[in-house]
Amino acid sequence: MATEHEIYLGYSTDKAVTPFFKQFLESLEKNKLMKGVCPKCKKEYLPPRQYCQKDLTECQLVEFTEREAKLYSFVIVDFAPESMASRAPYVVAIGEFPSGRRLTAHITNLTSEPQVGMKLKLGFERVSDKMVTYKWQV
Amino acid sequence: MTRRVAVVAGGHAKFGKRYDATLRELCAEAYKPIYDAGITQDRIDATVLSYAASQFTGQGAGSALMADSIGLQEKPHLRCESACATGTASIRAAYGMVASGLYDVMLVLGAEQMNRVSSATATEYMSRAGDMRWEYPFGISFPAFYALLASRYMAEYKMPHDVLAKISVKSHHYGAQNPKAHLPKEVTFEEANNAVPIARPLNLYDCSLITDGAAAVVLVAEPRVKEFTDQPMWIKGLGAGASEMMIQDRPSLTSIPGAKRAAAAAYKMAGLQPKDINMAEVHDCFSIAELVAYEDLGFAQPGKGRELIENKEVYHTGRIPVNCDGGLKSKGHPLGATGVSMTYEVMAQMRGKADKPSRQIKNVKYGLVHNVGQSGQFVNVIIYERGWS
Ligand SMILES: CC(C)(COP(=O)(O)OP(=O)(O)OC[C@H]1O[C@@H](n2cnc3c(N)ncnc32)[C@H](O)[C@@H]1OP(=O)(O)O)[C@@H](O)C(=O)NCCC(=O)NCCS
Ligand SMILES: [Zn+2]
């Protein structure tokens, strides 16, 4: 049996990897963050979704190129869900790009308490051989 | 032709870590007072069973088990689910069926048993209420969703954590006087403000409890209400609202848009305004959620909710008493039972039957229930009216 290229987002290995999501993840492995763009109404989605929420048209994956953002909100997770316990404490942040698009990911290199409004930069990381993620850096 | 609908009776199990009971016993405890009041199974046409998640017990088809536990196995029943707003979603569903004439008398029975698994496992299950593809892989616990609201709120309005601790102190003050409460003990401001962090800026005392419990209410159509009680509590208005699935997609994190929509719909249907409300049971799954509820329900202007707690206006003798039963924080939060328990409490207060004078709210004509599912994906607001003078 041919071994499938197994790949997951973030810090979980939830198995719901569809062909659409896999395409997103394989781009992420190349440090490309893809957004979804609806060819019909031009609405953009970050993170992407396969079908446009408004007209259910299939979206195209297009590279999202903004890298600088501001911290919109954050949480320091001390008591984690069971599957994340070994990583706690970790910081989950919503970053807001100048375009207004937002993205939720960990901030991985903080040395002091996060502050709403602080500058963030988007980065990428191979978490393990099966896991890849986008992340925030200060 | 819609008919008016009243809540005519209720029952409430002891909330807590109930290792002595399963869903069966919890349901029996909640229905027993109703049965004892003469509303026997033969008088009930159908039941809505309210529980949020089967993972906690592993029991599939839980609604059948619940109905069977109280002798309603042969009557029509169905389950309703809207995460933590399941209880009021069930009342809403029953309201529709009774108002429309499908049934005259319905039981809404809510129950949840969450302590069959560890807190870490429960936290795992609840984190799956986030978007499984985009949120869950980053380990956003349930408290973490509300911490995202808290961080933003505290930054936008330059509010210190102290305000949140004051809300917890109030909840425990009233929970300590509620024999049905899960954690009926007073806490000091220092304890509440400096407790162990859970999802910073939220600490242990900002969080509701992982609770086992059950509660039940009976809904009856107007033409038949007199057969059941001379103290009916009318459903005067009810509104439901919803919000984006992913928390990052919300236009604002200092309020819950679905809650504002639900409140607007409920006030409109009731023909009332926030100032007409005499008491509220709000969804304080986290301290920040109670603060935001003051504003979403129109009791305070945006950013000014803190004045209500700082001036003790939300205490039982204040302008708008909130959660004088201990709330989700101290009474506990068995997900599917919570919205039903809130309704039970409004009825108890209206009837002057709060357990102690020290938490009895005077002269309640209009009581409001605000019940939020997940971080606001579903919200129900129900306004009840005292039906006697
Ligand atoms: C915060 C939380 C993780 C704490 O759980 P925990 O650390 O496993 O707590 P335990 O059950 O082991 O209890 C340890 C002690 O803390 C107390 N405790 C637990 N939760 C508490 C809470 N929320 N507030 C105050 N005290 C609490 C217990 O009574 C116990 O005290 P004791 O040692 O004096 O007996 C848990 O209460 C929680 O997840 N709450 C949020 C529930 C939630 O998200 N619900 C859905 C919201 S809509
Ligand atoms: Zn479109």
Coordinates of C-alpha atoms in Angstrom, one line a residue, chain A residues 9-12 14 18 20-21 24 46-48 72-84 90 92 94 102-104 106 113 116 133-134, chain B residues 118-121 123-124 127 132-134 136-141 144 147-148 151-152 155-156 197-201 246-253:
Chain A
L9 CA -2.3 21.7 11.2
G10 CA -1.1 23.2 14.5
Y11 CA -0.7 20.9 17.4
S12 CA -3.3 18.3 16.8
D14 CA -7.4 15.5 14.0
T18 CA -9.9 16.7 3.1
F20 CA -9.0 20.9 -0.1
F21 CA -7.5 21.2 3.4
F24 CA -3.7 24.3 2.1
L46 CA -8.7 33.9 6.1
P47 CA -8.3 31.1 7.0
P48 CA -9.8 29.8 3.7
Y72 CA -6.1 42.1 18.7
S73 CA -6.5 39.8 21.7
F74 CA -4.7 37.0 23.5
V75 CA -5.0 34.3 26.2
I76 CA -2.3 32.5 28.1
V77 CA -3.6 29.0 28.4
D78 CA -2.5 27.5 31.8
F79 CA -5.0 24.7 32.1
A80 CA -5.1 23.1 28.7
P81 CA -7.3 20.6 27.0
E82 CA -5.9 17.1 27.7
S83 CA -4.3 16.7 24.3
M84 CA -2.4 20.0 24.7
Y90 CA 1.1 28.6 25.8
V92 CA -3.0 31.9 21.8
I94 CA -5.7 36.8 17.4
R102 CA -7.4 38.3 11.3
L103 CA -5.7 35.0 12.1
T104 CA -5.6 32.9 15.3
H106 CA 0.2 30.8 19.0
E113 CA 3.4 39.5 29.0
V116 CA -3.0 44.2 23.1
T133 CA 1.7 25.6 11.5
Y134 CA 1.6 29.3 11.0
Chain B
S118 CA -11.4 14.3 34.6
S119 CA -11.3 18.1 34.3
A120 CA -8.6 17.8 31.7
T121 CA -10.8 15.5 29.6
T123 CA -11.7 20.7 29.0
E124 CA -10.7 18.6 25.9
S127 CA -12.6 22.8 23.4
M132 CA -12.4 21.8 14.8
R133 CA -10.3 22.7 11.7
W134 CA -9.0 26.2 12.7
Y136 CA -9.1 23.3 18.1
P137 CA -5.6 22.6 16.7
F138 CA -4.3 25.6 18.8
G139 CA -5.7 24.3 22.1
I140 CA -8.2 26.9 22.8
S141 CA -10.0 25.7 26.0
A144 CA -9.7 30.6 26.7
A147 CA -10.2 35.1 28.1
L148 CA -10.0 36.4 24.5
S151 CA -8.2 40.6 27.2
R152 CA -9.8 42.8 24.6
A155 CA -7.5 46.7 27.0
E156 CA -10.3 48.7 25.2
P197 CA -4.4 31.2 36.6
I198 CA -6.5 29.0 34.2
A199 CA -6.6 31.0 31.0
R200 CA -5.0 34.4 31.8
P201 CA -6.3 37.0 32.4
M246 CA -15.0 31.4 14.9
I247 CA -14.3 33.9 17.6
Q248 CA -11.8 35.8 15.4
D249 CA -14.6 36.6 12.9
R250 CA -16.7 38.6 15.4
P251 CA -16.8 42.3 14.7
S252 CA -16.2 43.0 18.4
L253 CA -14.9 41.1 21.4

